[in-house]
Structure formats: C-alpha cells, structure tokens
mmCIF file of C-alpha atoms and ligand atoms in Angstrom:
data_model
loop_
_atom_site.group_PDB
_atom_site.id
_atom_site.type_symbol
_atom_site.label_atom_id
_atom_site.label_comp_id
_atom_site.label_asym_id
_atom_site.label_seq_id
_atom_site.Cartn_x
_atom_site.Cartn_y
_atom_site.Cartn_z
ATOM 1 C CA MET P 1 54.291 -88.740 47.548
ATOM 2 C CA LYS P 2 51.515 -86.235 47.637
ATOM 3 C CA ARG P 3 48.231 -87.010 45.998
ATOM 4 C CA LEU P 4 46.299 -84.933 43.581
ATOM 5 C CA VAL P 5 43.248 -83.290 45.049
ATOM 6 C CA PRO P 6 40.304 -85.305 43.703
ATOM 7 C CA LEU P 7 37.396 -83.153 42.680
ATOM 8 C CA ALA P 8 34.198 -83.502 40.744
ATOM 9 C CA ALA P 9 34.870 -80.207 39.029
ATOM 10 C CA LEU P 10 35.489 -82.128 35.829
ATOM 11 C CA LEU P 11 31.760 -82.075 35.378
ATOM 12 C CA LEU P 12 31.613 -78.340 35.853
ATOM 13 C CA SER P 13 34.808 -77.137 34.248
ATOM 14 C CA GLY P 14 34.391 -74.949 31.275
ATOM 15 C CA CYS P 15 30.808 -74.137 32.065
ATOM 16 C CA ILE P 16 31.852 -71.775 34.827
ATOM 17 C CA PHE P 17 34.228 -69.639 32.855
ATOM 18 C CA GLY P 18 33.495 -70.760 29.343
ATOM 19 C CA GLY P 19 34.049 -67.507 27.483
ATOM 20 C CA GLY P 20 36.379 -66.414 24.829
ATOM 21 C CA HIS P 21 38.610 -69.291 23.891
ATOM 22 C CA THR P 22 39.695 -68.548 20.367
ATOM 23 C CA PRO P 23 42.760 -70.643 19.656
ATOM 24 C CA PRO P 24 43.898 -71.128 16.073
ATOM 25 C CA THR P 25 42.354 -73.706 13.778
ATOM 26 C CA ASP P 26 43.317 -77.237 14.678
ATOM 27 C CA GLN P 27 42.745 -79.613 11.791
ATOM 28 C CA ARG P 28 42.977 -82.582 14.075
ATOM 29 C CA ARG P 29 40.122 -81.304 16.184
ATOM 30 C CA THR P 30 37.613 -81.680 13.413
ATOM 31 C CA GLY P 31 39.226 -84.520 11.465
ATOM 32 C CA ALA P 32 40.977 -87.475 13.069
ATOM 33 C CA PRO P 33 39.268 -89.117 16.039
ATOM 34 C CA GLY P 34 42.284 -88.697 18.305
ATOM 35 C CA PRO P 35 45.473 -90.486 19.215
ATOM 36 C CA SER P 36 45.855 -94.093 18.092
ATOM 37 C CA ALA P 37 45.919 -96.933 20.604
ATOM 38 C CA ARG P 38 49.610 -97.336 19.809
ATOM 39 C CA GLN P 39 50.332 -93.653 20.504
ATOM 40 C CA THR P 40 48.465 -93.877 23.774
ATOM 41 C CA GLN P 41 50.374 -97.029 24.804
ATOM 42 C CA MET P 42 53.670 -95.306 24.103
ATOM 43 C CA CYS P 43 52.521 -92.312 26.112
ATOM 44 C CA HIS P 44 51.588 -94.552 29.054
ATOM 45 C CA ALA P 45 55.115 -95.977 28.931
ATOM 46 C CA ASP P 46 56.526 -92.434 28.921
ATOM 47 C CA LEU P 47 54.494 -91.498 31.996
ATOM 48 C CA LYS P 48 55.650 -94.628 33.817
ATOM 49 C CA ARG P 49 59.256 -93.936 32.901
ATOM 50 C CA ILE P 50 59.150 -90.446 34.405
ATOM 51 C CA GLY P 51 57.426 -91.701 37.558
ATOM 52 C CA VAL P 52 53.993 -90.207 36.998
ATOM 53 C CA ALA P 53 51.102 -92.160 38.568
ATOM 54 C CA PHE P 54 47.931 -92.315 36.472
ATOM 55 C CA ASN P 55 44.906 -94.394 35.564
ATOM 56 C CA PRO P 56 44.043 -94.962 31.908
ATOM 57 C CA LEU P 57 40.432 -94.007 31.188
ATOM 58 C CA PRO P 58 38.126 -95.779 28.705
ATOM 59 C CA ASN P 59 37.642 -94.234 25.270
ATOM 60 C CA ARG P 60 34.293 -92.473 24.999
ATOM 61 C CA ASP P 61 32.523 -90.678 22.201
ATOM 62 C CA ARG P 62 30.464 -88.176 24.128
ATOM 63 C CA GLY P 63 28.454 -86.879 21.200
ATOM 64 C CA GLY P 64 28.379 -83.536 19.469
ATOM 65 C CA GLY P 65 32.011 -83.933 18.469
ATOM 66 C CA CYS P 66 33.075 -84.241 22.091
ATOM 67 C CA SER P 67 35.187 -87.217 23.074
ATOM 68 C CA THR P 68 37.671 -88.544 25.552
ATOM 69 C CA ILE P 69 39.997 -90.726 23.488
ATOM 70 C CA GLY P 70 43.315 -91.906 24.876
ATOM 71 C CA THR P 71 42.809 -90.051 28.131
ATOM 72 C CA VAL P 72 44.202 -90.621 31.597
ATOM 73 C CA GLN P 73 43.444 -89.498 35.116
ATOM 74 C CA LEU P 74 46.656 -88.174 36.623
ATOM 75 C CA LEU P 75 47.091 -89.372 40.214
ATOM 76 C CA ASP P 76 50.524 -88.115 41.197
ATOM 77 C CA ILE P 77 52.963 -86.004 39.217
ATOM 78 C CA GLY P 78 55.033 -85.025 42.253
ATOM 79 C CA VAL P 79 53.071 -81.899 43.165
ATOM 80 C CA PRO P 80 49.355 -81.739 43.967
ATOM 81 C CA VAL P 81 47.183 -80.378 41.169
ATOM 82 C CA THR P 82 43.532 -79.450 41.658
ATOM 83 C CA ASN P 83 40.597 -80.136 39.327
ATOM 84 C CA LEU P 84 42.258 -82.476 36.853
ATOM 85 C CA GLY P 85 39.837 -84.748 35.052
ATOM 86 C CA ALA P 86 40.262 -86.696 31.826
ATOM 87 C CA MET P 87 43.256 -85.491 29.812
ATOM 88 C CA ARG P 88 44.622 -86.902 26.595
ATOM 89 C CA CYS P 89 47.759 -88.739 27.573
ATOM 90 C CA GLY P 90 49.969 -86.493 25.448
ATOM 91 C CA LEU P 91 48.587 -83.438 27.212
ATOM 92 C CA ALA P 92 49.123 -85.130 30.580
ATOM 93 C CA ARG P 93 52.725 -85.919 29.625
ATOM 94 C CA THR P 94 53.458 -82.360 28.499
ATOM 95 C CA PHE P 95 51.715 -80.883 31.524
ATOM 96 C CA SER P 96 53.662 -83.131 33.918
ATOM 97 C CA GLY P 97 56.949 -82.097 32.315
ATOM 98 C CA TRP P 98 56.058 -78.412 32.494
ATOM 99 C CA ALA P 99 54.954 -78.607 36.132
ATOM 100 C CA ARG P 100 57.997 -80.559 37.268
ATOM 101 C CA ASN P 101 60.735 -79.192 35.051
ATOM 102 C CA ALA P 102 59.628 -75.605 34.503
ATOM 103 C CA VAL P 103 57.191 -74.373 37.161
ATOM 104 C CA ALA P 104 58.766 -76.050 40.205
ATOM 105 C CA PRO P 105 62.346 -74.960 39.403
ATOM 106 C CA ALA P 106 61.172 -71.434 38.532
ATOM 107 C CA ALA P 107 59.406 -71.152 41.885
ATOM 108 C CA ARG P 108 62.535 -72.236 43.712
ATOM 109 C CA GLN P 109 64.996 -70.162 41.698
ATOM 110 C CA ILE P 110 63.014 -66.969 41.122
ATOM 111 C CA LEU P 111 60.712 -66.846 44.135
ATOM 112 C CA GLY P 112 62.879 -68.749 46.611
ATOM 113 C CA SER P 113 60.186 -71.171 47.727
ATOM 114 C CA ASP P 114 59.080 -74.652 46.725
ATOM 115 C CA LEU P 115 55.961 -75.186 44.653
ATOM 116 C CA VAL P 116 53.415 -77.095 46.747
ATOM 117 C CA LYS P 117 50.261 -76.916 44.614
ATOM 118 C CA ILE P 118 49.025 -76.029 41.149
ATOM 119 C CA GLU P 119 45.416 -74.927 40.866
ATOM 120 C CA THR P 120 43.470 -75.457 37.638
ATOM 121 C CA PHE P 121 39.988 -74.780 36.298
ATOM 122 C CA GLY P 122 39.908 -78.239 34.778
ATOM 123 C CA THR P 123 40.477 -80.207 31.624
ATOM 124 C CA TYR P 124 37.620 -81.914 29.740
ATOM 125 C CA ALA P 125 34.489 -79.879 29.020
ATOM 126 C CA CYS P 126 32.129 -80.473 26.092
ATOM 127 C CA ARG P 127 31.736 -76.994 24.706
ATOM 128 C CA ALA P 128 32.398 -74.842 21.685
ATOM 129 C CA VAL P 129 34.890 -72.046 21.442
ATOM 130 C CA VAL P 130 33.106 -68.927 22.622
ATOM 131 C CA GLY P 131 33.550 -65.527 21.071
ATOM 132 C CA VAL P 132 34.067 -66.556 17.456
ATOM 133 C CA ALA P 133 31.561 -66.844 14.641
ATOM 134 C CA SER P 134 31.900 -70.601 14.131
ATOM 135 C CA ASN P 135 30.732 -73.403 16.374
ATOM 136 C CA ARG P 136 34.207 -74.873 16.444
ATOM 137 C CA LEU P 137 34.816 -77.036 19.489
ATOM 138 C CA SER P 138 37.224 -76.013 22.216
ATOM 139 C CA GLY P 139 40.287 -78.151 22.855
ATOM 140 C CA HIS P 140 38.608 -78.926 26.173
ATOM 141 C CA ALA P 141 35.898 -80.816 24.254
ATOM 142 C CA ILE P 142 38.446 -83.493 23.342
ATOM 143 C CA ALA P 143 40.248 -83.381 26.709
ATOM 144 C CA ASN P 144 43.262 -81.805 25.060
ATOM 145 C CA ALA P 145 43.510 -78.590 27.079
ATOM 146 C CA VAL P 146 43.961 -77.570 30.705
ATOM 147 C CA ASP P 147 43.371 -74.165 32.302
ATOM 148 C CA ILE P 148 45.904 -73.141 34.964
ATOM 149 C CA SER P 149 44.801 -70.551 37.505
ATOM 150 C CA ALA P 150 47.299 -70.370 40.384
ATOM 151 C CA PHE P 151 50.433 -71.658 42.094
ATOM 152 C CA VAL P 152 50.831 -72.130 45.843
ATOM 153 C CA LEU P 153 54.288 -71.923 47.433
ATOM 154 C CA ALA P 154 55.693 -73.533 50.575
ATOM 155 C CA ASP P 155 56.042 -70.107 52.190
ATOM 156 C CA GLY P 156 52.273 -69.671 51.943
ATOM 157 C CA ARG P 157 52.135 -67.340 48.985
ATOM 158 C CA ARG P 158 49.501 -68.020 46.340
ATOM 159 C CA ILE P 159 50.498 -66.647 42.941
ATOM 160 C CA SER P 160 47.427 -66.366 40.713
ATOM 161 C CA VAL P 161 47.208 -65.536 37.037
ATOM 162 C CA LEU P 162 44.422 -63.078 37.809
ATOM 163 C CA ASP P 163 46.226 -61.098 40.503
ATOM 164 C CA ASP P 164 49.860 -61.591 39.633
ATOM 165 C CA TRP P 165 50.271 -61.625 35.851
ATOM 166 C CA SER P 166 50.837 -57.866 36.116
ATOM 167 C CA SER P 167 52.230 -57.909 39.654
ATOM 168 C CA PRO P 168 54.174 -54.862 40.837
ATOM 169 C CA ASP P 169 56.742 -57.320 42.227
ATOM 170 C CA PRO P 170 59.376 -57.840 39.493
ATOM 171 C CA GLN P 171 60.234 -61.329 40.744
ATOM 172 C CA ILE P 172 56.643 -62.490 40.555
ATOM 173 C CA ARG P 173 56.330 -60.973 37.094
ATOM 174 C CA ALA P 174 59.538 -62.749 36.073
ATOM 175 C CA PHE P 175 58.195 -66.056 37.409
ATOM 176 C CA MET P 176 55.017 -65.624 35.370
ATOM 177 C CA ARG P 177 56.927 -64.764 32.191
ATOM 178 C CA VAL P 178 59.366 -67.659 32.609
ATOM 179 C CA ILE P 179 56.684 -70.308 33.106
ATOM 180 C CA HIS P 180 54.620 -68.813 30.268
ATOM 181 C CA SER P 181 57.492 -68.906 27.798
ATOM 182 C CA SER P 182 58.385 -72.406 28.953
ATOM 183 C CA ALA P 183 54.791 -73.450 28.311
ATOM 184 C CA CYS P 184 55.043 -72.001 24.812
ATOM 185 C CA LYS P 185 58.013 -74.267 24.095
ATOM 186 C CA ARG P 186 56.093 -77.331 25.273
ATOM 187 C CA PHE P 187 52.427 -76.862 24.358
ATOM 188 C CA GLY P 188 50.934 -76.156 20.955
ATOM 189 C CA THR P 189 48.645 -73.355 22.069
ATOM 190 C CA VAL P 190 49.218 -71.127 25.099
ATOM 191 C CA LEU P 191 46.804 -68.304 25.881
ATOM 192 C CA SER P 192 47.480 -65.883 28.734
ATOM 193 C CA PRO P 193 45.940 -62.632 30.009
ATOM 194 C CA ASP P 194 47.843 -60.935 27.167
ATOM 195 C CA TYR P 195 45.593 -62.747 24.673
ATOM 196 C CA ASN P 196 42.182 -61.444 25.742
ATOM 197 C CA SER P 197 40.117 -60.648 28.796
ATOM 198 C CA ALA P 198 38.579 -64.135 28.809
ATOM 199 C CA HIS P 199 42.039 -65.364 29.841
ATOM 200 C CA ARG P 200 42.670 -62.760 32.533
ATOM 201 C CA ASN P 201 42.502 -65.463 35.205
ATOM 202 C CA HIS P 202 44.149 -68.510 33.629
ATOM 203 C CA PHE P 203 46.637 -69.947 31.172
ATOM 204 C CA HIS P 204 44.969 -72.099 28.512
ATOM 205 C CA LEU P 205 47.457 -74.862 27.656
ATOM 206 C CA GLU P 206 46.591 -77.082 24.702
ATOM 207 C CA ASP P 207 48.535 -79.953 23.167
ATOM 208 C CA ASP P 208 47.573 -79.276 19.555
ATOM 209 C CA GLY P 209 50.883 -78.611 17.826
ATOM 210 C CA ALA P 210 49.676 -75.201 16.665
ATOM 211 C CA HIS P 211 52.710 -73.097 17.767
ATOM 212 C CA PHE P 212 50.401 -70.331 18.971
ATOM 213 C CA CYS P 213 51.737 -68.414 21.987
ATOM 214 C CA ARG P 214 50.088 -65.311 23.420
HETATM 215 ZN ZN1 ZN F 301 41.027 -73.361 28.232
#
C-alpha cells in the first residue's frame, strides 16, 4: 500500500491562499462544539471497515473559535494524498469514499489511466472566511474542509483545477465535471472555479450538510 505524503503544510495551509471562501451559513460551525465522542468512535469503525489507515488525533480547542475535535490523520486511503493534516473523521470518511469510489474510477473510465496521487492545499487552518462582511470562521478552522488542487495519473499527466477546469480537451472537462458532481452528492459544500475567482485553483470540499454545490 502506498503511503500518504507527510508534509508540514498543515501549519501553512489556508494562509497561502486564504481568500474568498464564502460558503453558506453553517449553524453547527458557531454552535455545537463538534462531533460527539460516540460519533467519532462510529466513524473510526467505518474507516477501519473500509480499510482506511489513520491515527486518531487528540481533541484541541485552539482558541478564537478554532478547534480540532474528533479529527484523524489519514495515513493510507489507497492512493497517496498530499498535505493532509487534521480532518474531522466524518470529512475524512467522505473524502476517502470520494477519492476511491468517484475520482479513481473516473480517471480510469474517462481518462484511461489510473489515479496515482491527489494533491491538496490542506485541511485545518485557523482563519475566518475571507471576502464577506462577517468574521465567520471558515470550515477549515474546525478541520471540516479540504481543498483539492490536482490529480496525477499513471501515464504522467497532472490534471489541475487551475489549468484543466476549462480544458479544451472534452475528456478532461468531462472528468472534472463528473468528480465535481460526485463531490456534490457526498459533501455538504462544494466550491469550484465556477463559484468565484478565489476557487480558480481548487475544489473546496466541506462536510457541513449544507447542500451547497457550485
Ligand atoms: Zn477551502
């Protein structure tokens, strides 16, 4: 089994590209402290059942409304993924399912090559949503969002959100649309380059139950 690429980018994520996240209001972001211990235990069991390797991380209140409650460090989901830090277990579960059951098959079926790596801009980052009037926290501030930037194929191609969302190649465009719509069925909030220019280079995937897909 391949390992995830371990990186310290957790500490940097969000600060590099922190503009313009304006997902819909998430009551749970400002209210409840996060998943219960019971929910997290059940999620751990789900990850084990589907063969995902992970380490549970300790609960931390990081101040300013930022927290990592019920988070895990993914170690192996079957395909290497860069820049993953603390993720709420539910997000990790949804992300693993999307990567394995949507992105990998779409790469094989539409692009004719196996998926060998997913590149991300990271997960947890203590920061507010940028570009709106309020100081509402980003889903990244509670480790409940991941930003996906590119996909590397066995044939050497690297399909990036920045360069290939509007690719002239109809198959690459189809791949992007298929994995985007699949994400919308799985995640609560999905923001793509169609949402605003702040998302021209990544998909923002958030496990917030908001049914917001752009
Ligand atoms: Zn994001």
